[in-house]
């Protein structure tokens, strides 16, 4: 089945709106300001992809909105509940809560990514970069204390400076590192139907970005296997800024730009969700062929959307300024013509719903 039923026509509640599942083999941009229902609606589409396709998904989840993707709501049909229950959905949690931990191995990162984590410049810090380049260790025998002792015992000034840098930046204390144990990359290699990465619980602001970088680097290195994967990034501005500031952010943005430009032919397809188009790197945004647009008020954003997505009439895009919550415009390869829809109900639990204002009784 190639049709995904995601809601009804805004002007005809009896007419269903369908997306063509086959056309998720191109990059998709999903946009809506805060309060538009963007994340809830994203969940509707992801549920349909789980039910109607065999396409594996990797979901970068900064606000823990999709960590309950395997739990159906009480109102879900028996058929849908059974189908979701039988689906291989893996959730990896950051921080100190329960469940499978989101871990990655520092030793698996590319030399450039390792250097970015340690803020090492290959020219300005040439000796340290070279020492890092030639350092190797078994992934199973990796021990941080032993590594630091070995660096200092070597007597090599570059390795000693490298040890000091690691300690001063407290990088080795991050919860992200597996410290010789398993990595989320190992699980992703198995291609579960959905792999949810809860990125919001880390203590250090760089950890979620390094987690994403570790996964994307691994996928890119294995791109020649041509195993299809939909890479969903909620609040994508956190990982794909037009103005990356740190070395890690630059490395992550460069990888996403590369996937946007070349990933389609390898089966790596992006699904980016954010509040404003101007918060996404233009070299990624310009590669998107599918558009899901919810309420957007800012004139600058409307103008940007009209310029980038020339296959949609500007008048249609301007209607987004008056959308009610849950209303959306769909256009591009995954639908025959620009269509205005009222999104349907979620089948699974949304974990990150808004906090209500306490009222007097």
JSON list of C-alpha atoms in Angstrom, two decimals, residues 58-264:
[
{"chain": "A", "resi": 58, "resn": "UNK", "atom": "CA", "xyz": [15.95, 7.14, 12.64]},
{"chain": "A", "resi": 59, "resn": "UNK", "atom": "CA", "xyz": [14.27, 9.81, 14.77]},
{"chain": "A", "resi": 60, "resn": "UNK", "atom": "CA", "xyz": [16.34, 12.55, 16.42]},
{"chain": "A", "resi": 61, "resn": "UNK", "atom": "CA", "xyz": [14.07, 13.57, 19.29]},
{"chain": "A", "resi": 62, "resn": "UNK", "atom": "CA", "xyz": [15.29, 16.61, 21.29]},
{"chain": "A", "resi": 63, "resn": "UNK", "atom": "CA", "xyz": [12.19, 16.99, 23.47]},
{"chain": "A", "resi": 64, "resn": "UNK", "atom": "CA", "xyz": [11.33, 13.32, 24.11]},
{"chain": "A", "resi": 65, "resn": "UNK", "atom": "CA", "xyz": [8.14, 13.69, 22.04]},
{"chain": "A", "resi": 66, "resn": "UNK", "atom": "CA", "xyz": [8.49, 10.28, 20.37]},
{"chain": "A", "resi": 67, "resn": "UNK", "atom": "CA", "xyz": [9.83, 8.09, 23.17]},
{"chain": "A", "resi": 68, "resn": "UNK", "atom": "CA", "xyz": [6.36, 6.53, 23.54]},
{"chain": "A", "resi": 69, "resn": "UNK", "atom": "CA", "xyz": [6.00, 5.75, 19.85]},
{"chain": "A", "resi": 70, "resn": "UNK", "atom": "CA", "xyz": [5.51, 2.06, 20.67]},
{"chain": "A", "resi": 71, "resn": "UNK", "atom": "CA", "xyz": [2.52, 2.79, 22.96]},
{"chain": "A", "resi": 72, "resn": "UNK", "atom": "CA", "xyz": [-0.88, 3.11, 21.29]},
{"chain": "A", "resi": 73, "resn": "UNK", "atom": "CA", "xyz": [-3.66, 5.27, 22.71]},
{"chain": "A", "resi": 74, "resn": "UNK", "atom": "CA", "xyz": [-6.83, 3.82, 24.15]},
{"chain": "A", "resi": 75, "resn": "UNK", "atom": "CA", "xyz": [-8.82, 5.01, 21.13]},
{"chain": "A", "resi": 76, "resn": "UNK", "atom": "CA", "xyz": [-6.63, 3.23, 18.57]},
{"chain": "A", "resi": 77, "resn": "UNK", "atom": "CA", "xyz": [-8.21, 0.36, 16.68]},
{"chain": "A", "resi": 78, "resn": "UNK", "atom": "CA", "xyz": [-7.35, -3.20, 17.63]},
{"chain": "A", "resi": 79, "resn": "UNK", "atom": "CA", "xyz": [-5.75, -3.66, 14.21]},
{"chain": "A", "resi": 80, "resn": "UNK", "atom": "CA", "xyz": [-3.48, -0.63, 14.58]},
{"chain": "A", "resi": 81, "resn": "UNK", "atom": "CA", "xyz": [-2.62, -1.42, 18.18]},
{"chain": "A", "resi": 82, "resn": "UNK", "atom": "CA", "xyz": [-1.58, -4.95, 17.21]},
{"chain": "A", "resi": 83, "resn": "UNK", "atom": "CA", "xyz": [0.47, -3.70, 14.26]},
{"chain": "A", "resi": 84, "resn": "UNK", "atom": "CA", "xyz": [2.34, -1.14, 16.38]},
{"chain": "A", "resi": 85, "resn": "UNK", "atom": "CA", "xyz": [2.92, -3.72, 19.13]},
{"chain": "A", "resi": 86, "resn": "UNK", "atom": "CA", "xyz": [4.60, -6.04, 16.61]},
{"chain": "A", "resi": 87, "resn": "UNK", "atom": "CA", "xyz": [6.80, -3.29, 15.15]},
{"chain": "A", "resi": 88, "resn": "UNK", "atom": "CA", "xyz": [10.48, -3.21, 16.08]},
{"chain": "A", "resi": 89, "resn": "UNK", "atom": "CA", "xyz": [10.77, 0.20, 17.77]},
{"chain": "A", "resi": 90, "resn": "UNK", "atom": "CA", "xyz": [13.89, 0.93, 19.81]},
{"chain": "A", "resi": 91, "resn": "UNK", "atom": "CA", "xyz": [14.13, 3.94, 22.13]},
{"chain": "A", "resi": 92, "resn": "UNK", "atom": "CA", "xyz": [17.44, 5.18, 23.52]},
{"chain": "A", "resi": 93, "resn": "UNK", "atom": "CA", "xyz": [17.27, 7.62, 26.42]},
{"chain": "A", "resi": 94, "resn": "UNK", "atom": "CA", "xyz": [19.76, 10.29, 27.38]},
{"chain": "A", "resi": 95, "resn": "UNK", "atom": "CA", "xyz": [20.39, 11.49, 30.89]},
{"chain": "A", "resi": 96, "resn": "UNK", "atom": "CA", "xyz": [19.81, 9.58, 34.08]},
{"chain": "A", "resi": 97, "resn": "UNK", "atom": "CA", "xyz": [16.40, 8.01, 33.53]},
{"chain": "A", "resi": 98, "resn": "UNK", "atom": "CA", "xyz": [15.50, 4.37, 32.99]},
{"chain": "A", "resi": 99, "resn": "UNK", "atom": "CA", "xyz": [15.62, 2.43, 29.73]},
{"chain": "A", "resi": 100, "resn": "UNK", "atom": "CA", "xyz": [18.23, 1.73, 27.10]},
{"chain": "A", "resi": 101, "resn": "UNK", "atom": "CA", "xyz": [20.94, 4.37, 27.24]},
{"chain": "A", "resi": 102, "resn": "UNK", "atom": "CA", "xyz": [21.93, 6.50, 24.29]},
{"chain": "A", "resi": 103, "resn": "UNK", "atom": "CA", "xyz": [25.63, 5.72, 24.06]},
{"chain": "A", "resi": 104, "resn": "UNK", "atom": "CA", "xyz": [28.27, 6.21, 21.38]},
{"chain": "A", "resi": 105, "resn": "UNK", "atom": "CA", "xyz": [31.97, 5.33, 21.22]},
{"chain": "A", "resi": 106, "resn": "UNK", "atom": "CA", "xyz": [34.46, 8.17, 20.97]},
{"chain": "A", "resi": 107, "resn": "UNK", "atom": "CA", "xyz": [36.95, 5.82, 19.31]},
{"chain": "A", "resi": 108, "resn": "UNK", "atom": "CA", "xyz": [34.46, 5.23, 16.45]},
{"chain": "A", "resi": 109, "resn": "UNK", "atom": "CA", "xyz": [34.41, 8.89, 15.43]},
{"chain": "A", "resi": 110, "resn": "UNK", "atom": "CA", "xyz": [36.40, 10.05, 12.43]},
{"chain": "A", "resi": 111, "resn": "UNK", "atom": "CA", "xyz": [39.67, 11.88, 13.19]},
{"chain": "A", "resi": 112, "resn": "UNK", "atom": "CA", "xyz": [38.05, 15.18, 12.22]},
{"chain": "A", "resi": 113, "resn": "UNK", "atom": "CA", "xyz": [35.10, 14.56, 14.55]},
{"chain": "A", "resi": 114, "resn": "UNK", "atom": "CA", "xyz": [37.38, 13.52, 17.41]},
{"chain": "A", "resi": 115, "resn": "UNK", "atom": "CA", "xyz": [39.32, 16.73, 16.93]},
{"chain": "A", "resi": 116, "resn": "UNK", "atom": "CA", "xyz": [36.12, 18.78, 16.83]},
{"chain": "A", "resi": 117, "resn": "UNK", "atom": "CA", "xyz": [35.00, 17.33, 20.17]},
{"chain": "A", "resi": 118, "resn": "UNK", "atom": "CA", "xyz": [38.35, 18.33, 21.70]},
{"chain": "A", "resi": 119, "resn": "UNK", "atom": "CA", "xyz": [38.41, 21.72, 19.95]},
{"chain": "A", "resi": 120, "resn": "UNK", "atom": "CA", "xyz": [41.68, 20.86, 18.18]},
{"chain": "A", "resi": 121, "resn": "UNK", "atom": "CA", "xyz": [42.56, 22.72, 15.01]},
{"chain": "A", "resi": 122, "resn": "UNK", "atom": "CA", "xyz": [44.61, 20.66, 12.51]},
{"chain": "A", "resi": 123, "resn": "UNK", "atom": "CA", "xyz": [46.86, 23.66, 11.76]},
{"chain": "A", "resi": 124, "resn": "UNK", "atom": "CA", "xyz": [46.97, 25.73, 14.93]},
{"chain": "A", "resi": 125, "resn": "UNK", "atom": "CA", "xyz": [47.24, 22.58, 17.08]},
{"chain": "A", "resi": 126, "resn": "UNK", "atom": "CA", "xyz": [49.18, 20.51, 14.55]},
{"chain": "A", "resi": 127, "resn": "UNK", "atom": "CA", "xyz": [51.12, 18.36, 17.02]},
{"chain": "A", "resi": 128, "resn": "UNK", "atom": "CA", "xyz": [48.07, 17.44, 19.10]},
{"chain": "A", "resi": 129, "resn": "UNK", "atom": "CA", "xyz": [46.04, 16.73, 15.97]},
{"chain": "A", "resi": 130, "resn": "UNK", "atom": "CA", "xyz": [48.80, 14.48, 14.65]},
{"chain": "A", "resi": 131, "resn": "UNK", "atom": "CA", "xyz": [49.00, 12.63, 17.97]},
{"chain": "A", "resi": 132, "resn": "UNK", "atom": "CA", "xyz": [45.22, 12.12, 17.89]},
{"chain": "A", "resi": 133, "resn": "UNK", "atom": "CA", "xyz": [45.45, 10.96, 14.29]},
{"chain": "A", "resi": 134, "resn": "UNK", "atom": "CA", "xyz": [47.92, 8.19, 15.17]},
{"chain": "A", "resi": 135, "resn": "UNK", "atom": "CA", "xyz": [46.28, 7.14, 18.43]},
{"chain": "A", "resi": 136, "resn": "UNK", "atom": "CA", "xyz": [44.41, 3.84, 18.21]},
{"chain": "A", "resi": 137, "resn": "UNK", "atom": "CA", "xyz": [42.76, 1.63, 20.78]},
{"chain": "A", "resi": 138, "resn": "UNK", "atom": "CA", "xyz": [40.42, -1.37, 20.84]},
{"chain": "A", "resi": 139, "resn": "UNK", "atom": "CA", "xyz": [36.76, -0.45, 21.26]},
{"chain": "A", "resi": 140, "resn": "UNK", "atom": "CA", "xyz": [36.31, -3.22, 23.84]},
{"chain": "A", "resi": 141, "resn": "UNK", "atom": "CA", "xyz": [39.43, -2.50, 25.91]},
{"chain": "A", "resi": 142, "resn": "UNK", "atom": "CA", "xyz": [39.02, 1.27, 26.07]},
{"chain": "A", "resi": 143, "resn": "UNK", "atom": "CA", "xyz": [39.61, 2.69, 29.57]},
{"chain": "A", "resi": 144, "resn": "UNK", "atom": "CA", "xyz": [39.82, 6.46, 30.03]},
{"chain": "A", "resi": 145, "resn": "UNK", "atom": "CA", "xyz": [42.00, 6.43, 33.15]},
{"chain": "A", "resi": 146, "resn": "UNK", "atom": "CA", "xyz": [44.45, 4.03, 31.58]},
{"chain": "A", "resi": 147, "resn": "UNK", "atom": "CA", "xyz": [44.51, 6.12, 28.39]},
{"chain": "A", "resi": 148, "resn": "UNK", "atom": "CA", "xyz": [45.40, 9.30, 30.31]},
{"chain": "A", "resi": 149, "resn": "UNK", "atom": "CA", "xyz": [48.13, 7.49, 32.23]},
{"chain": "A", "resi": 150, "resn": "UNK", "atom": "CA", "xyz": [49.57, 6.14, 28.97]},
{"chain": "A", "resi": 151, "resn": "UNK", "atom": "CA", "xyz": [49.49, 9.58, 27.37]},
{"chain": "A", "resi": 152, "resn": "UNK", "atom": "CA", "xyz": [51.40, 11.12, 30.27]},
{"chain": "A", "resi": 153, "resn": "UNK", "atom": "CA", "xyz": [53.81, 8.19, 30.63]},
{"chain": "A", "resi": 154, "resn": "UNK", "atom": "CA", "xyz": [54.78, 8.46, 26.96]},
{"chain": "A", "resi": 155, "resn": "UNK", "atom": "CA", "xyz": [56.81, 11.57, 27.65]},
{"chain": "A", "resi": 156, "resn": "UNK", "atom": "CA", "xyz": [55.62, 13.00, 24.32]},
{"chain": "A", "resi": 157, "resn": "UNK", "atom": "CA", "xyz": [54.61, 16.66, 24.82]},
{"chain": "A", "resi": 158, "resn": "UNK", "atom": "CA", "xyz": [51.81, 16.34, 22.25]},
{"chain": "A", "resi": 159, "resn": "UNK", "atom": "CA", "xyz": [50.21, 13.40, 24.08]},
{"chain": "A", "resi": 160, "resn": "UNK", "atom": "CA", "xyz": [50.62, 15.15, 27.42]},
{"chain": "A", "resi": 161, "resn": "UNK", "atom": "CA", "xyz": [48.86, 18.25, 26.06]},
{"chain": "A", "resi": 162, "resn": "UNK", "atom": "CA", "xyz": [46.17, 15.98, 24.64]},
{"chain": "A", "resi": 163, "resn": "UNK", "atom": "CA", "xyz": [45.59, 14.42, 28.06]},
{"chain": "A", "resi": 164, "resn": "UNK", "atom": "CA", "xyz": [45.40, 17.85, 29.69]},
{"chain": "A", "resi": 165, "resn": "UNK", "atom": "CA", "xyz": [42.93, 19.04, 27.07]},
{"chain": "A", "resi": 166, "resn": "UNK", "atom": "CA", "xyz": [40.68, 16.03, 27.64]},
{"chain": "A", "resi": 167, "resn": "UNK", "atom": "CA", "xyz": [40.65, 16.60, 31.39]},
{"chain": "A", "resi": 168, "resn": "UNK", "atom": "CA", "xyz": [40.27, 20.38, 31.19]},
{"chain": "A", "resi": 169, "resn": "UNK", "atom": "CA", "xyz": [37.27, 20.12, 28.85]},
{"chain": "A", "resi": 170, "resn": "UNK", "atom": "CA", "xyz": [35.81, 17.26, 30.96]},
{"chain": "A", "resi": 171, "resn": "UNK", "atom": "CA", "xyz": [34.92, 15.49, 27.72]},
{"chain": "A", "resi": 172, "resn": "UNK", "atom": "CA", "xyz": [35.69, 12.07, 29.17]},
{"chain": "A", "resi": 173, "resn": "UNK", "atom": "CA", "xyz": [33.01, 12.57, 31.82]},
{"chain": "A", "resi": 174, "resn": "UNK", "atom": "CA", "xyz": [30.16, 12.81, 29.33]},
{"chain": "A", "resi": 175, "resn": "UNK", "atom": "CA", "xyz": [27.27, 10.37, 29.79]},
{"chain": "A", "resi": 176, "resn": "UNK", "atom": "CA", "xyz": [27.21, 9.86, 26.03]},
{"chain": "A", "resi": 177, "resn": "UNK", "atom": "CA", "xyz": [30.30, 7.64, 25.93]},
{"chain": "A", "resi": 178, "resn": "UNK", "atom": "CA", "xyz": [29.80, 3.89, 26.11]},
{"chain": "A", "resi": 179, "resn": "UNK", "atom": "CA", "xyz": [33.24, 3.33, 27.68]},
{"chain": "A", "resi": 180, "resn": "UNK", "atom": "CA", "xyz": [33.84, 0.09, 25.84]},
{"chain": "A", "resi": 181, "resn": "UNK", "atom": "CA", "xyz": [30.22, -1.08, 25.88]},
{"chain": "A", "resi": 182, "resn": "UNK", "atom": "CA", "xyz": [27.70, -1.06, 23.04]},
{"chain": "A", "resi": 183, "resn": "UNK", "atom": "CA", "xyz": [26.88, 1.92, 20.86]},
{"chain": "A", "resi": 184, "resn": "UNK", "atom": "CA", "xyz": [23.57, 3.00, 19.33]},
{"chain": "A", "resi": 185, "resn": "UNK", "atom": "CA", "xyz": [25.37, 2.66, 16.00]},
{"chain": "A", "resi": 186, "resn": "UNK", "atom": "CA", "xyz": [25.50, -1.11, 16.53]},
{"chain": "A", "resi": 187, "resn": "UNK", "atom": "CA", "xyz": [21.71, -1.26, 16.89]},
{"chain": "A", "resi": 188, "resn": "UNK", "atom": "CA", "xyz": [21.09, 1.02, 13.94]},
{"chain": "A", "resi": 189, "resn": "UNK", "atom": "CA", "xyz": [23.13, -1.37, 11.79]},
{"chain": "A", "resi": 190, "resn": "UNK", "atom": "CA", "xyz": [20.35, -3.90, 12.43]},
{"chain": "A", "resi": 191, "resn": "UNK", "atom": "CA", "xyz": [17.83, -1.45, 10.90]},
{"chain": "A", "resi": 192, "resn": "UNK", "atom": "CA", "xyz": [14.92, -1.57, 13.37]},
{"chain": "A", "resi": 193, "resn": "UNK", "atom": "CA", "xyz": [11.74, -0.09, 11.92]},
{"chain": "A", "resi": 194, "resn": "UNK", "atom": "CA", "xyz": [12.18, 2.93, 14.18]},
{"chain": "A", "resi": 195, "resn": "UNK", "atom": "CA", "xyz": [15.14, 4.02, 16.26]},
{"chain": "A", "resi": 196, "resn": "UNK", "atom": "CA", "xyz": [14.34, 6.95, 18.55]},
{"chain": "A", "resi": 197, "resn": "UNK", "atom": "CA", "xyz": [17.23, 8.97, 19.96]},
{"chain": "A", "resi": 198, "resn": "UNK", "atom": "CA", "xyz": [16.14, 11.00, 22.99]},
{"chain": "A", "resi": 199, "resn": "UNK", "atom": "CA", "xyz": [18.64, 13.86, 22.79]},
{"chain": "A", "resi": 200, "resn": "UNK", "atom": "CA", "xyz": [17.27, 16.17, 25.46]},
{"chain": "A", "resi": 201, "resn": "UNK", "atom": "CA", "xyz": [18.58, 14.72, 28.73]},
{"chain": "A", "resi": 202, "resn": "UNK", "atom": "CA", "xyz": [22.33, 15.24, 28.42]},
{"chain": "A", "resi": 203, "resn": "UNK", "atom": "CA", "xyz": [24.12, 17.58, 30.80]},
{"chain": "A", "resi": 204, "resn": "UNK", "atom": "CA", "xyz": [26.59, 19.08, 28.32]},
{"chain": "A", "resi": 205, "resn": "UNK", "atom": "CA", "xyz": [25.15, 21.09, 25.40]},
{"chain": "A", "resi": 206, "resn": "UNK", "atom": "CA", "xyz": [27.52, 19.46, 22.91]},
{"chain": "A", "resi": 207, "resn": "UNK", "atom": "CA", "xyz": [26.50, 15.88, 23.74]},
{"chain": "A", "resi": 208, "resn": "UNK", "atom": "CA", "xyz": [23.30, 15.70, 21.64]},
{"chain": "A", "resi": 209, "resn": "UNK", "atom": "CA", "xyz": [25.15, 17.14, 18.65]},
{"chain": "A", "resi": 210, "resn": "UNK", "atom": "CA", "xyz": [28.00, 14.64, 19.03]},
{"chain": "A", "resi": 211, "resn": "UNK", "atom": "CA", "xyz": [25.47, 11.81, 19.36]},
{"chain": "A", "resi": 212, "resn": "UNK", "atom": "CA", "xyz": [23.87, 12.86, 16.09]},
{"chain": "A", "resi": 213, "resn": "UNK", "atom": "CA", "xyz": [27.28, 13.29, 14.46]},
{"chain": "A", "resi": 214, "resn": "UNK", "atom": "CA", "xyz": [28.36, 9.79, 15.51]},
{"chain": "A", "resi": 215, "resn": "UNK", "atom": "CA", "xyz": [25.27, 8.24, 13.95]},
{"chain": "A", "resi": 216, "resn": "UNK", "atom": "CA", "xyz": [25.36, 10.29, 10.74]},
{"chain": "A", "resi": 217, "resn": "UNK", "atom": "CA", "xyz": [29.06, 9.62, 10.24]},
{"chain": "A", "resi": 218, "resn": "UNK", "atom": "CA", "xyz": [28.48, 5.89, 10.54]},
{"chain": "A", "resi": 219, "resn": "UNK", "atom": "CA", "xyz": [25.59, 6.02, 8.07]},
{"chain": "A", "resi": 220, "resn": "UNK", "atom": "CA", "xyz": [27.65, 7.99, 5.58]},
{"chain": "A", "resi": 221, "resn": "UNK", "atom": "CA", "xyz": [30.63, 5.63, 5.85]},
{"chain": "A", "resi": 222, "resn": "UNK", "atom": "CA", "xyz": [28.28, 2.72, 5.04]},
{"chain": "A", "resi": 223, "resn": "UNK", "atom": "CA", "xyz": [26.40, 4.56, 2.29]},
{"chain": "A", "resi": 224, "resn": "UNK", "atom": "CA", "xyz": [27.54, 2.19, -0.46]},
{"chain": "A", "resi": 225, "resn": "UNK", "atom": "CA", "xyz": [25.39, -0.53, 1.11]},
{"chain": "A", "resi": 226, "resn": "UNK", "atom": "CA", "xyz": [22.38, 1.50, -0.14]},
{"chain": "A", "resi": 227, "resn": "UNK", "atom": "CA", "xyz": [20.11, 0.44, 2.71]},
{"chain": "A", "resi": 228, "resn": "UNK", "atom": "CA", "xyz": [17.11, 2.81, 2.79]},
{"chain": "A", "resi": 229, "resn": "UNK", "atom": "CA", "xyz": [16.67, 4.94, 5.91]},
{"chain": "A", "resi": 230, "resn": "UNK", "atom": "CA", "xyz": [14.48, 7.96, 6.68]},
{"chain": "A", "resi": 231, "resn": "UNK", "atom": "CA", "xyz": [16.46, 10.34, 8.91]},
{"chain": "A", "resi": 232, "resn": "UNK", "atom": "CA", "xyz": [13.91, 12.34, 10.89]},
{"chain": "A", "resi": 233, "resn": "UNK", "atom": "CA", "xyz": [15.22, 15.39, 12.76]},
{"chain": "A", "resi": 234, "resn": "UNK", "atom": "CA", "xyz": [12.70, 17.18, 14.95]},
{"chain": "A", "resi": 235, "resn": "UNK", "atom": "CA", "xyz": [13.62, 20.77, 15.87]},
{"chain": "A", "resi": 236, "resn": "UNK", "atom": "CA", "xyz": [16.21, 20.48, 13.11]},
{"chain": "A", "resi": 237, "resn": "UNK", "atom": "CA", "xyz": [17.58, 23.98, 13.75]},
{"chain": "A", "resi": 238, "resn": "UNK", "atom": "CA", "xyz": [19.40, 22.49, 16.74]},
{"chain": "A", "resi": 239, "resn": "UNK", "atom": "CA", "xyz": [21.50, 20.29, 14.44]},
{"chain": "A", "resi": 240, "resn": "UNK", "atom": "CA", "xyz": [21.53, 22.13, 11.11]},
{"chain": "A", "resi": 241, "resn": "UNK", "atom": "CA", "xyz": [22.00, 25.81, 11.79]},
{"chain": "A", "resi": 242, "resn": "UNK", "atom": "CA", "xyz": [22.87, 28.20, 8.93]},
{"chain": "A", "resi": 243, "resn": "UNK", "atom": "CA", "xyz": [25.55, 29.67, 11.20]},
{"chain": "A", "resi": 244, "resn": "UNK", "atom": "CA", "xyz": [27.27, 26.86, 13.14]},
{"chain": "A", "resi": 245, "resn": "UNK", "atom": "CA", "xyz": [29.46, 28.31, 15.88]},
{"chain": "A", "resi": 246, "resn": "UNK", "atom": "CA", "xyz": [31.49, 25.45, 17.32]},
{"chain": "A", "resi": 247, "resn": "UNK", "atom": "CA", "xyz": [33.72, 22.86, 15.65]},
{"chain": "A", "resi": 248, "resn": "UNK", "atom": "CA", "xyz": [31.18, 20.13, 16.46]},
{"chain": "A", "resi": 249, "resn": "UNK", "atom": "CA", "xyz": [28.32, 22.17, 14.99]},
{"chain": "A", "resi": 250, "resn": "UNK", "atom": "CA", "xyz": [30.32, 22.82, 11.83]},
{"chain": "A", "resi": 251, "resn": "UNK", "atom": "CA", "xyz": [31.16, 19.12, 11.45]},
{"chain": "A", "resi": 252, "resn": "UNK", "atom": "CA", "xyz": [27.51, 18.15, 11.96]},
{"chain": "A", "resi": 253, "resn": "UNK", "atom": "CA", "xyz": [26.22, 20.76, 9.53]},
{"chain": "A", "resi": 254, "resn": "UNK", "atom": "CA", "xyz": [28.76, 19.74, 6.89]},
{"chain": "A", "resi": 255, "resn": "UNK", "atom": "CA", "xyz": [27.63, 16.11, 7.18]},
{"chain": "A", "resi": 256, "resn": "UNK", "atom": "CA", "xyz": [23.95, 17.07, 6.83]},
{"chain": "A", "resi": 257, "resn": "UNK", "atom": "CA", "xyz": [24.73, 19.27, 3.83]},
{"chain": "A", "resi": 258, "resn": "UNK", "atom": "CA", "xyz": [26.53, 16.30, 2.27]},
{"chain": "A", "resi": 259, "resn": "UNK", "atom": "CA", "xyz": [23.61, 13.95, 2.94]},
{"chain": "A", "resi": 260, "resn": "UNK", "atom": "CA", "xyz": [21.17, 16.53, 1.55]},
{"chain": "A", "resi": 261, "resn": "UNK", "atom": "CA", "xyz": [23.22, 16.90, -1.63]},
{"chain": "A", "resi": 262, "resn": "UNK", "atom": "CA", "xyz": [24.22, 13.28, -2.24]},
{"chain": "A", "resi": 263, "resn": "UNK", "atom": "CA", "xyz": [22.29, 11.02, 0.12]},
{"chain": "A", "resi": 264, "resn": "UNK", "atom": "CA", "xyz": [19.24, 10.32, -2.05]}
]
